[in-house]
């Protein structure tokens, strides 16, 4: 199963914070998720993250595009969404609490970029298979090959029972 999210273009680096009550709730949920205390799954294996980055960069190089560098903050954001989906049994860019991708980005704080996007996949068991799915989809491929992207992070989570692995890549680019 595949799914792509539209690209989010910001007119300037991430806008001012959300209204106080919502910002506090989102920040608290994200901090808990990113702290590891709420994760029902470990971080994406380093070998898988390196493999996915290599696959993405090979496709970019074939089109004379600059390589993306792995970004730990984007990886933490991707991992939090992958874990949320696996733990709560759903597949969406919208989190289990109704939090959108861009709300998660803003709540994470410190992320830089005017173009941000997210690819998700479910049910494949390797970086090669997830990447193949994404490259066979025009929306996912556009996220991977966007010329102004500079950084990428990967999240992978396996639900209890081991079926339906969730894969998430988050991309960020300059203004």
Coordinates of C-alpha atoms in Angstrom, one line a residue:
X1 CA 0.0 0.0 0.0
X2 CA 1.3 3.5 -0.8
X3 CA 0.3 7.0 0.0
X4 CA 1.8 10.4 -0.8
X5 CA 1.2 13.7 0.9
X6 CA 1.1 17.0 -1.1
X7 CA 4.2 19.1 -0.8
X8 CA 3.9 21.8 1.8
X9 CA 5.5 25.1 0.7
X10 CA 6.1 27.7 3.4
X11 CA 6.6 31.3 2.5
X12 CA 9.3 31.6 5.1
X13 CA 11.0 29.2 7.5
X14 CA 8.4 27.7 9.8
X15 CA 5.9 30.3 10.9
X16 CA 5.3 31.5 14.4
X17 CA 4.1 29.0 17.0
X18 CA 0.6 27.6 17.1
X19 CA -1.9 29.1 19.5
X20 CA -0.8 28.4 23.1
X21 CA -3.2 25.6 24.1
X22 CA -2.8 23.6 20.9
X23 CA 0.9 24.2 20.8
X24 CA 1.4 23.0 24.3
X25 CA -0.6 19.8 23.7
X26 CA 1.2 19.1 20.4
X27 CA 4.6 19.9 21.9
X28 CA 3.9 17.6 24.9
X29 CA 2.7 14.7 22.7
X30 CA 5.7 15.1 20.3
X31 CA 8.2 15.4 23.1
X32 CA 6.8 12.2 24.7
X33 CA 7.0 10.4 21.4
X34 CA 10.4 11.6 20.5
X35 CA 11.8 10.9 24.0
X36 CA 11.4 7.2 23.5
X37 CA 9.1 6.8 26.5
X38 CA 6.0 6.4 24.4
X39 CA 7.6 4.4 21.5
X40 CA 6.4 0.9 21.2
X41 CA 9.3 0.3 18.7
X42 CA 13.0 1.0 18.4
X43 CA 14.5 3.6 16.0
X44 CA 14.9 2.6 12.4
X45 CA 18.0 0.3 12.0
X46 CA 21.0 2.3 10.9
X47 CA 21.6 -0.1 8.0
X48 CA 18.1 0.4 6.7
X49 CA 18.4 4.2 7.0
X50 CA 21.7 4.2 5.2
X51 CA 20.3 1.9 2.5
X52 CA 17.3 4.1 1.9
X53 CA 19.4 7.2 1.7
X54 CA 21.7 5.4 -0.8
X55 CA 18.7 4.4 -2.9
X56 CA 17.3 7.9 -2.9
X57 CA 20.6 9.4 -3.7
X58 CA 21.3 6.9 -6.6
X59 CA 18.0 8.0 -8.2
X60 CA 18.8 11.6 -7.7
X61 CA 22.4 11.2 -9.1
X62 CA 21.0 9.6 -12.2
X63 CA 19.0 12.8 -12.8
X64 CA 21.9 15.1 -11.9
X65 CA 20.3 16.2 -8.6
X66 CA 22.3 16.9 -5.5
X67 CA 22.4 14.1 -2.9
X68 CA 20.3 14.3 0.3
X69 CA 22.0 14.0 3.6
X70 CA 20.5 12.1 6.5
X71 CA 19.0 14.4 9.1
X72 CA 18.6 13.0 12.7
X73 CA 15.7 15.5 13.5
X74 CA 13.8 14.4 10.3
X75 CA 14.5 10.8 11.2
X76 CA 13.0 11.3 14.7
X77 CA 9.9 13.0 13.2
X78 CA 9.6 10.1 10.7
X79 CA 10.1 7.5 13.4
X80 CA 7.5 9.0 15.7
X81 CA 4.9 8.8 12.9
X82 CA 5.9 5.2 11.9
X83 CA 5.6 4.2 15.6
X84 CA 2.3 5.9 16.0
X85 CA 0.8 4.1 13.0
X86 CA 2.2 0.7 14.0
X87 CA 1.2 1.1 17.7
X88 CA -2.3 2.3 16.9
X89 CA -3.0 0.2 13.8
X90 CA -3.6 2.8 11.1
X91 CA -1.9 4.2 8.0
X92 CA -2.1 7.9 7.4
X93 CA -0.2 11.2 7.3
X94 CA -2.6 12.4 10.1
X95 CA -1.6 11.1 13.5
X96 CA -3.7 9.1 15.9
X97 CA -4.7 12.3 17.7
X98 CA -5.7 14.1 14.5
X99 CA -2.4 15.9 14.2
X100 CA -1.4 16.7 10.7
X101 CA 2.1 16.3 9.2
X102 CA 2.7 20.1 9.3
X103 CA 1.5 20.3 12.9
X104 CA 4.0 17.6 13.8
X105 CA 6.7 19.6 12.0
X106 CA 5.9 22.8 13.9
X107 CA 5.6 21.1 17.2
X108 CA 9.0 19.4 16.8
X109 CA 10.6 22.9 16.8
X110 CA 14.0 23.6 15.4
X111 CA 13.3 22.1 12.0
X112 CA 14.4 24.3 9.1
X113 CA 13.1 24.3 5.5
X114 CA 10.5 25.9 3.4
X115 CA 9.6 22.8 1.5
X116 CA 8.7 19.7 3.5
X117 CA 7.1 16.5 2.4
X118 CA 6.5 13.0 3.7
X119 CA 6.2 9.6 2.0
X120 CA 4.6 6.6 3.8
X121 CA 4.3 2.9 2.8
X122 CA 3.0 -0.1 4.6
X123 CA 3.5 -3.9 4.2
X124 CA 6.9 -4.1 2.6
X125 CA 9.8 -5.6 4.4
X126 CA 12.9 -3.8 3.0
X127 CA 14.2 -0.4 2.0
X128 CA 14.5 -1.7 -1.5
X129 CA 10.8 -2.6 -1.7
X130 CA 9.6 0.6 -0.1
X131 CA 11.8 2.7 -2.4
X132 CA 10.6 0.7 -5.4
X133 CA 6.9 1.4 -4.4
X134 CA 7.7 5.1 -4.0
X135 CA 9.5 5.4 -7.3
X136 CA 6.6 3.7 -9.1
X137 CA 4.2 6.4 -7.8
X138 CA 4.3 9.9 -9.4
X139 CA 3.6 11.7 -6.1
X140 CA 6.2 9.8 -4.1
X141 CA 8.8 10.0 -6.9
X142 CA 8.3 13.8 -7.0
X143 CA 9.0 14.1 -3.3
X144 CA 12.2 12.0 -3.7
X145 CA 13.4 13.9 -6.8
X146 CA 12.4 17.4 -5.7
X147 CA 15.4 19.5 -6.7
X148 CA 15.2 21.8 -3.6
X149 CA 15.3 19.0 -1.1
X150 CA 18.5 18.8 0.9
X151 CA 17.8 16.4 3.8
X152 CA 15.9 13.2 4.5
X153 CA 15.0 11.1 7.6
X154 CA 13.6 7.6 7.7
X155 CA 11.3 5.9 10.2
X156 CA 10.4 2.2 10.3
X157 CA 8.0 0.5 12.7
X158 CA 6.6 -3.0 12.9
X159 CA 3.3 -3.5 14.7
X160 CA 2.8 -6.2 17.3
X161 CA 2.4 -9.4 15.4
X162 CA 5.0 -8.3 12.8
X163 CA 2.5 -7.6 9.9
X164 CA 2.3 -4.4 8.0
X165 CA 5.6 -2.6 8.6
X166 CA 5.2 1.2 8.4
X167 CA 7.8 3.2 6.4
X168 CA 8.1 6.9 6.6
X169 CA 10.5 9.3 4.9
X170 CA 10.4 13.0 5.7
X171 CA 12.1 15.4 3.2
X172 CA 13.1 19.1 3.8
X173 CA 14.5 21.7 1.5
X174 CA 15.7 25.2 1.6
X175 CA 13.8 28.4 0.9

